[in-house]
Amino acid sequence: MYVSESSTGLDELDLALVNALQINPRAPWTELAAALDVDAATVARRWERLKAAGHAWVTAYPFDSGGAGALLEVDCAPGQDSAVAGILSADPVAITVEHAAGGRDLLVMVMTRDFDALSRYIVDRLGTVPGITSTRAHLVTRSYTEGSAWRLRSLTRAQQETLTAPHRPAQAVAVDLFEHRDLIRALGEDGRISLSALAARLDVSLNTVGRRLRRLLDSGRLILRCDLARSLSGSPVAATFFGSVPPEHLDATARELAKLPEIRMVIGVSGPQNLIAIVWVRSLVDTQELEVRLAARLPHLRITDRAIALRAVKLMGRLLDTEGRANGFVPVDIMEPVTG
């Protein structure tokens, strides 16, 4: 059934497997095998190959509605872009770092436990990094969608329906993220790590680690996500659109924007540019065509600026090589103290 190789360099089974793990990142091999109509051993072997090559990975990171975030535009001294990107990539609260074209050298997404920590990062931490000449901060006021909701769309509807999406209760269970910091870090490195391996790593019983994981997932404060190297996704070009929307139309516009298949992230931000969207598309021409479609579909949205990613250095804690393949990991840790 899955034999042909797609234009991405991965075959149909590889892409279908990634799509399945996007729906349920910790689905058992047997459930994945049933959805893909292959045996469980084949699915497990394929995933290990994808993960070992850095082509795809499952990660986890905390979500805190009381936390604070910002998209930073960073300008660097001539020839210092890569050095600055490397320094910032080592920061646990700098969750995504990329080289960009179009009026800024780097784009950096930062997530901290509160506004004070975010302020310290922007005012104090960035000031200690050699090579940075200026920064501009877009403070997040609301998140409408992010990368964990993006899908490859390689599965049929019937296949999607055979997969069980992760449970999310109507009422969130209160948890202390700091109490589960070690568990979140371990899952961040490998979101499909087995419960037995987790128990051994944390030196707790199997029942304890299972209970802690269920509590975190039920709270809605742990996000599991399957990512794929952008170069292999069929949409190798990433663009960030900076937009302006009248405040009374912001929520409705952002929700409509979030429905588009190209969208990876939509956030409301402070300032005259109050809406930012990140998209993955097939080509630079597609970014222009998408802008035309947005103008027709969303009359209140005015795109005031745009940036094209030249090279991703870090994606939600995962360090990337020049081809966008995973080759390292820095835990996403919003509990990390921010110092200068």
GROMACS .gro file of C-alpha atoms in nm:
model
  340
    1MET     CA    1   0.000   0.000   0.000
    2TYR     CA    2   0.270   0.250   0.101
    3VAL     CA    3   0.546   0.218  -0.154
    4SER     CA    4   0.594   0.537  -0.354
    5GLU     CA    5   0.828   0.812  -0.243
    6SER     CA    6   0.687   1.164  -0.219
    7SER     CA    7   0.854   1.484  -0.337
    8THR     CA    8   0.973   1.534   0.020
    9GLY     CA    9   1.209   1.236   0.005
   10LEU     CA   10   0.998   1.036   0.251
   11ASP     CA   11   0.763   0.767   0.130
   12GLU     CA   12   0.388   0.758   0.187
   13LEU     CA   13   0.412   0.540   0.496
   14ASP     CA   14   0.661   0.777   0.659
   15LEU     CA   15   0.433   1.074   0.601
   16ALA     CA   16   0.124   0.884   0.713
   17LEU     CA   17   0.303   0.777   1.031
   18VAL     CA   18   0.403   1.135   1.111
   19ASN     CA   19   0.045   1.248   1.045
   20ALA     CA   20  -0.085   0.978   1.279
   21LEU     CA   21   0.155   1.086   1.553
   22GLN     CA   22   0.047   1.446   1.505
   23ILE     CA   23  -0.304   1.332   1.599
   24ASN     CA   24  -0.192   1.120   1.894
   25PRO     CA   25   0.181   1.149   1.973
   26ARG     CA   26   0.181   0.863   2.227
   27ALA     CA   27  -0.053   0.623   2.050
   28PRO     CA   28   0.047   0.257   2.099
   29TRP     CA   29   0.219   0.087   1.805
   30THR     CA   30  -0.080  -0.143   1.768
   31GLU     CA   31  -0.319   0.150   1.730
   32LEU     CA   32  -0.092   0.318   1.478
   33ALA     CA   33  -0.053  -0.008   1.287
   34ALA     CA   34  -0.430  -0.055   1.267
   35ALA     CA   35  -0.477   0.297   1.131
   36LEU     CA   36  -0.203   0.255   0.871
   37ASP     CA   37  -0.289  -0.105   0.776
   38VAL     CA   38   0.059  -0.241   0.845
   39ASP     CA   39   0.202  -0.448   1.129
   40ALA     CA   40   0.317  -0.293   1.454
   41ALA     CA   41   0.680  -0.400   1.405
   42THR     CA   42   0.695  -0.213   1.075
   43VAL     CA   43   0.552   0.103   1.231
   44ALA     CA   44   0.798   0.090   1.522
   45ARG     CA   45   1.091   0.029   1.289
   46ARG     CA   46   0.990   0.316   1.059
   47TRP     CA   47   0.958   0.557   1.351
   48GLU     CA   48   1.298   0.465   1.493
   49ARG     CA   49   1.452   0.528   1.152
   50LEU     CA   50   1.283   0.869   1.118
   51LYS     CA   51   1.383   0.969   1.470
   52ALA     CA   52   1.744   0.850   1.435
   53ALA     CA   53   1.784   1.050   1.113
   54GLY     CA   54   1.643   1.362   1.279
   55HIS     CA   55   1.362   1.372   1.025
   56ALA     CA   56   1.082   1.364   1.282
   57TRP     CA   57   1.046   1.369   1.657
   58VAL     CA   58   0.789   1.379   1.934
   59THR     CA   59   0.838   1.639   2.202
   60ALA     CA   60   0.650   1.781   2.500
   61TYR     CA   61   0.645   2.121   2.662
   62PRO     CA   62   0.452   2.298   2.938
   63PHE     CA   63   0.159   2.530   2.882
   64ASP     CA   64   0.086   2.793   3.145
   65SER     CA   65  -0.203   3.031   3.083
   66GLY     CA   66  -0.048   3.260   3.343
   67GLY     CA   67   0.288   3.262   3.166
   68ALA     CA   68   0.426   3.529   2.937
   69GLY     CA   69   0.568   3.513   2.586
   70ALA     CA   70   0.710   3.732   2.313
   71LEU     CA   71   0.832   3.717   1.956
   72LEU     CA   72   1.162   3.904   1.940
   73GLU     CA   73   1.318   4.061   1.635
   74VAL     CA   74   1.694   4.066   1.686
   75ASP     CA   75   1.949   4.268   1.488
   76CYS     CA   76   2.313   4.163   1.501
   77ALA     CA   77   2.649   4.316   1.425
   78PRO     CA   78   2.788   4.217   1.082
   79GLY     CA   79   2.900   3.855   1.081
   80GLN     CA   80   2.761   3.782   1.429
   81ASP     CA   81   2.424   3.628   1.335
   82SER     CA   82   2.530   3.266   1.380
   83ALA     CA   83   2.715   3.329   1.705
   84VAL     CA   84   2.417   3.511   1.855
   85ALA     CA   85   2.177   3.240   1.735
   86GLY     CA   86   2.395   2.978   1.900
   87ILE     CA   87   2.401   3.163   2.232
   88LEU     CA   88   2.026   3.222   2.236
   89SER     CA   89   1.954   2.862   2.136
   90ALA     CA   90   2.113   2.748   2.462
   91ASP     CA   91   1.850   2.941   2.662
   92PRO     CA   92   1.569   2.713   2.788
   93VAL     CA   93   1.316   2.998   2.758
   94ALA     CA   94   1.415   3.085   2.399
   95ILE     CA   95   1.207   2.807   2.252
   96THR     CA   96   1.246   2.884   1.881
   97VAL     CA   97   1.532   3.062   1.699
   98GLU     CA   98   1.568   3.123   1.327
   99HIS     CA   99   1.765   3.335   1.083
  100ALA     CA  100   1.532   3.563   0.888
  101ALA     CA  101   1.527   3.793   0.589
  102GLY     CA  102   1.334   4.115   0.563
  103GLY     CA  103   1.437   4.375   0.818
  104ARG     CA  104   1.571   4.162   1.103
  105ASP     CA  105   1.853   3.910   1.142
  106LEU     CA  106   1.687   3.667   1.385
  107LEU     CA  107   1.338   3.584   1.505
  108VAL     CA  108   1.323   3.438   1.857
  109MET     CA  109   1.016   3.307   2.039
  110VAL     CA  110   1.048   3.335   2.417
  111MET     CA  111   0.823   3.176   2.681
  112THR     CA  112   0.862   3.245   3.054
  113ARG     CA  113   0.668   3.173   3.373
  114ASP     CA  114   0.550   3.532   3.424
  115PHE     CA  115   0.578   3.888   3.298
  116ASP     CA  116   0.861   3.975   3.536
  117ALA     CA  117   1.073   3.692   3.400
  118LEU     CA  118   0.995   3.798   3.044
  119SER     CA  119   1.095   4.156   3.126
  120ARG     CA  120   1.424   4.038   3.276
  121TYR     CA  121   1.497   3.831   2.967
  122ILE     CA  122   1.434   4.118   2.726
  123VAL     CA  123   1.594   4.397   2.931
  124ASP     CA  124   1.875   4.216   3.113
  125ARG     CA  125   1.955   3.885   2.942
  126LEU     CA  126   1.964   4.012   2.582
  127GLY     CA  127   2.185   4.299   2.689
  128THR     CA  128   2.459   4.055   2.792
  129VAL     CA  129   2.475   3.875   2.456
  130PRO     CA  130   2.770   3.999   2.248
  131GLY     CA  131   2.682   4.078   1.890
  132ILE     CA  132   2.325   4.199   1.945
  133THR     CA  133   2.280   4.560   1.830
  134SER     CA  134   1.905   4.604   1.882
  135THR     CA  135   1.584   4.416   1.956
  136ARG     CA  136   1.211   4.470   1.912
  137ALA     CA  137   0.966   4.276   2.127
  138HIS     CA  138   0.611   4.176   2.035
  139LEU     CA  139   0.450   4.071   2.363
  140VAL     CA  140   0.194   3.792   2.329
  141THR     CA  141  -0.154   3.884   2.449
  142ARG     CA  142  -0.329   3.569   2.325
  143SER     CA  143  -0.249   3.248   2.139
  144TYR     CA  144  -0.506   3.129   1.886
  145THR     CA  145  -0.320   2.827   1.747
  146GLU     CA  146   0.031   2.684   1.745
  147GLY     CA  147   0.240   2.413   1.586
  148SER     CA  148   0.089   2.118   1.773
  149ALA     CA  149  -0.235   2.172   1.575
  150TRP     CA  150  -0.066   2.171   1.231
  151ARG     CA  151  -0.123   1.857   1.022
  152LEU     CA  152   0.037   1.695   0.716
  153ARG     CA  153  -0.302   1.572   0.588
  154SER     CA  154  -0.156   1.244   0.462
  155LEU     CA  155  -0.428   1.025   0.619
  156THR     CA  156  -0.776   0.961   0.490
  157ARG     CA  157  -1.069   1.062   0.707
  158ALA     CA  158  -1.132   0.695   0.786
  159GLN     CA  159  -0.773   0.651   0.904
  160GLN     CA  160  -0.795   0.962   1.119
  161GLU     CA  161  -1.110   0.832   1.284
  162THR     CA  162  -0.938   0.511   1.393
  163LEU     CA  163  -0.689   0.709   1.599
  164THR     CA  164  -0.777   0.816   1.950
  165ALA     CA  165  -0.693   1.181   2.010
  166PRO     CA  166  -0.536   1.262   2.348
  167HIS     CA  167  -0.796   1.321   2.618
  168ARG     CA  168  -0.858   1.681   2.722
  169PRO     CA  169  -1.114   1.729   3.003
  170ALA     CA  170  -1.370   2.007   3.012
  171GLN     CA  171  -1.235   2.125   3.347
  172ALA     CA  172  -0.859   2.148   3.388
  173VAL     CA  173  -0.703   1.975   3.688
  174ALA     CA  174  -0.479   2.200   3.896
  175VAL     CA  175  -0.113   2.098   3.883
  176ASP     CA  176   0.214   2.258   3.984
  177LEU     CA  177   0.441   2.260   3.678
  178PHE     CA  178   0.750   2.297   3.895
  179GLU     CA  179   0.659   1.974   4.075
  180HIS     CA  180   0.661   1.790   3.740
  181ARG     CA  181   0.964   1.964   3.595
  182ASP     CA  182   1.173   1.646   3.569
  183LEU     CA  183   0.893   1.457   3.394
  184ILE     CA  184   0.833   1.737   3.144
  185ARG     CA  185   1.204   1.756   3.063
  186ALA     CA  186   1.222   1.381   2.998
  187LEU     CA  187   0.917   1.387   2.773
  188GLY     CA  188   1.052   1.692   2.593
  189GLU     CA  189   1.355   1.496   2.484
  190ASP     CA  190   1.148   1.196   2.373
  191GLY     CA  191   0.772   1.232   2.385
  192ARG     CA  192   0.727   0.860   2.315
  193ILE     CA  193   0.954   0.737   2.590
  194SER     CA  194   0.795   0.434   2.757
  195LEU     CA  195   0.651   0.451   3.106
  196SER     CA  196   0.905   0.194   3.226
  197ALA     CA  197   1.193   0.401   3.088
  198LEU     CA  198   1.043   0.714   3.243
  199ALA     CA  199   1.009   0.541   3.580
  200ALA     CA  200   1.372   0.428   3.567
  201ARG     CA  201   1.495   0.771   3.464
  202LEU     CA  202   1.304   0.950   3.740
  203ASP     CA  203   1.368   0.673   3.995
  204VAL     CA  204   0.999   0.628   4.079
  205SER     CA  205   0.755   0.340   4.046
  206LEU     CA  206   0.571   0.262   3.725
  207ASN     CA  207   0.238   0.346   3.891
  208THR     CA  208   0.370   0.680   4.012
  209VAL     CA  209   0.502   0.794   3.677
  210GLY     CA  210   0.184   0.679   3.502
  211ARG     CA  211  -0.030   0.870   3.750
  212ARG     CA  212   0.182   1.184   3.716
  213LEU     CA  213   0.168   1.173   3.337
  214ARG     CA  214  -0.211   1.126   3.334
  215ARG     CA  215  -0.250   1.416   3.575
  216LEU     CA  216  -0.037   1.643   3.358
  217LEU     CA  217  -0.226   1.549   3.042
  218ASP     CA  218  -0.563   1.586   3.212
  219SER     CA  219  -0.465   1.931   3.334
  220GLY     CA  220  -0.408   2.052   2.979
  221ARG     CA  221  -0.074   2.196   3.093
  222LEU     CA  222   0.141   1.950   2.900
  223ILE     CA  223   0.143   1.967   2.521
  224LEU     CA  224   0.264   1.667   2.321
  225ARG     CA  225   0.362   1.729   1.962
  226CYS     CA  226   0.508   1.546   1.663
  227ASP     CA  227   0.731   1.764   1.445
  228LEU     CA  228   0.883   1.704   1.104
  229ALA     CA  229   1.186   1.870   0.945
  230ARG     CA  230   1.037   2.153   0.740
  231SER     CA  231   1.243   2.058   0.436
  232LEU     CA  232   1.063   1.722   0.430
  233SER     CA  233   0.712   1.853   0.493
  234GLY     CA  234   0.623   1.953   0.138
  235SER     CA  235   0.609   2.313   0.264
  236PRO     CA  236   0.976   2.410   0.299
  237VAL     CA  237   0.929   2.788   0.314
  238ALA     CA  238   0.833   2.950   0.645
  239ALA     CA  239   0.705   3.306   0.655
  240THR     CA  240   0.607   3.530   0.944
  241PHE     CA  241   0.335   3.785   0.871
  242PHE     CA  242   0.302   4.092   1.090
  243GLY     CA  243  -0.052   4.228   1.069
  244SER     CA  244  -0.274   4.502   1.198
  245VAL     CA  245  -0.644   4.451   1.276
  246PRO     CA  246  -0.892   4.692   1.439
  247PRO     CA  247  -0.922   4.573   1.802
  248GLU     CA  248  -1.294   4.498   1.773
  249HIS     CA  249  -1.224   4.257   1.485
  250LEU     CA  250  -0.907   4.096   1.621
  251ASP     CA  251  -1.055   3.779   1.776
  252ALA     CA  252  -1.281   3.696   1.481
  253THR     CA  253  -1.003   3.761   1.229
  254ALA     CA  254  -0.749   3.555   1.423
  255ARG     CA  255  -0.987   3.259   1.454
  256GLU     CA  256  -1.058   3.261   1.080
  257LEU     CA  257  -0.688   3.288   1.005
  258ALA     CA  258  -0.613   2.992   1.231
  259LYS     CA  259  -0.836   2.767   1.017
  260LEU     CA  260  -0.611   2.788   0.710
  261PRO     CA  261  -0.402   2.475   0.640
  262GLU     CA  262  -0.083   2.675   0.589
  263ILE     CA  263  -0.099   2.825   0.936
  264ARG     CA  264   0.149   2.710   1.201
  265MET     CA  265   0.088   2.980   1.461
  266VAL     CA  266  -0.141   3.277   1.519
  267ILE     CA  267  -0.089   3.509   1.816
  268GLY     CA  268  -0.227   3.841   1.926
  269VAL     CA  269   0.044   4.083   2.033
  270SER     CA  270   0.074   4.428   2.184
  271GLY     CA  271   0.154   4.730   1.970
  272PRO     CA  272   0.038   4.870   1.635
  273GLN     CA  273   0.106   4.530   1.476
  274ASN     CA  274  -0.136   4.331   1.688
  275LEU     CA  275  -0.154   3.999   1.500
  276ILE     CA  276   0.131   3.772   1.397
  277ALA     CA  277   0.098   3.454   1.190
  278ILE     CA  278   0.359   3.195   1.092
  279VAL     CA  279   0.289   2.990   0.779
  280TRP     CA  280   0.456   2.703   0.599
  281VAL     CA  281   0.417   2.707   0.220
  282ARG     CA  282   0.569   2.542  -0.086
  283SER     CA  283   0.751   2.842  -0.233
  284LEU     CA  284   0.816   3.214  -0.207
  285VAL     CA  285   0.553   3.268  -0.475
  286ASP     CA  286   0.301   3.094  -0.250
  287THR     CA  287   0.363   3.352   0.023
  288GLN     CA  288   0.253   3.625  -0.217
  289GLU     CA  289  -0.048   3.426  -0.332
  290LEU     CA  290  -0.144   3.359   0.029
  291GLU     CA  291  -0.138   3.732   0.103
  292VAL     CA  292  -0.379   3.787  -0.186
  293ARG     CA  293  -0.613   3.523  -0.048
  294LEU     CA  294  -0.592   3.670   0.301
  295ALA     CA  295  -0.683   4.014   0.168
  296ALA     CA  296  -0.994   3.869   0.004
  297ARG     CA  297  -1.096   3.646   0.294
  298LEU     CA  298  -1.010   3.872   0.589
  299PRO     CA  299  -1.101   4.231   0.501
  300HIS     CA  300  -1.002   4.370   0.841
  301LEU     CA  301  -0.647   4.229   0.825
  302ARG     CA  302  -0.368   4.445   0.685
  303ILE     CA  303  -0.028   4.276   0.645
  304THR     CA  304   0.224   4.545   0.735
  305ASP     CA  305   0.546   4.341   0.724
  306ARG     CA  306   0.670   3.993   0.653
  307ALA     CA  307   0.984   3.788   0.722
  308ILE     CA  308   1.107   3.476   0.546
  309ALA     CA  309   1.297   3.217   0.748
  310LEU     CA  310   1.640   3.156   0.602
  311ARG     CA  311   1.740   2.880   0.843
  312ALA     CA  312   1.581   2.737   1.155
  313VAL     CA  313   1.828   2.686   1.441
  314LYS     CA  314   1.589   2.571   1.711
  315LEU     CA  315   1.224   2.461   1.709
  316MET     CA  316   1.041   2.416   2.041
  317GLY     CA  317   1.361   2.315   2.214
  318ARG     CA  318   1.490   2.093   1.935
  319LEU     CA  319   1.826   2.201   1.792
  320LEU     CA  320   1.841   2.171   1.414
  321ASP     CA  321   2.116   2.128   1.156
  322THR     CA  322   2.141   2.326   0.833
  323GLU     CA  323   1.886   2.093   0.669
  324GLY     CA  324   1.638   2.136   0.954
  325ARG     CA  325   1.700   1.790   1.098
  326ALA     CA  326   1.700   1.743   1.475
  327ASN     CA  327   2.051   1.702   1.615
  328GLY     CA  328   2.020   1.814   1.977
  329PHE     CA  329   1.783   1.923   2.250
  330VAL     CA  330   1.754   2.204   2.505
  331PRO     CA  331   1.460   2.149   2.743
  332VAL     CA  332   1.177   2.400   2.714
  333ASP     CA  333   1.168   2.511   3.076
  334ILE     CA  334   0.950   2.810   3.161
  335MET     CA  335   1.038   2.752   3.528
  336GLU     CA  336   1.404   2.835   3.453
  337PRO     CA  337   1.516   3.147   3.645
  338VAL     CA  338   1.601   3.433   3.407
  339THR     CA  339   1.925   3.615   3.485
  340GLY     CA  340   2.139   3.863   3.299
   0.00000   0.00000   0.00000
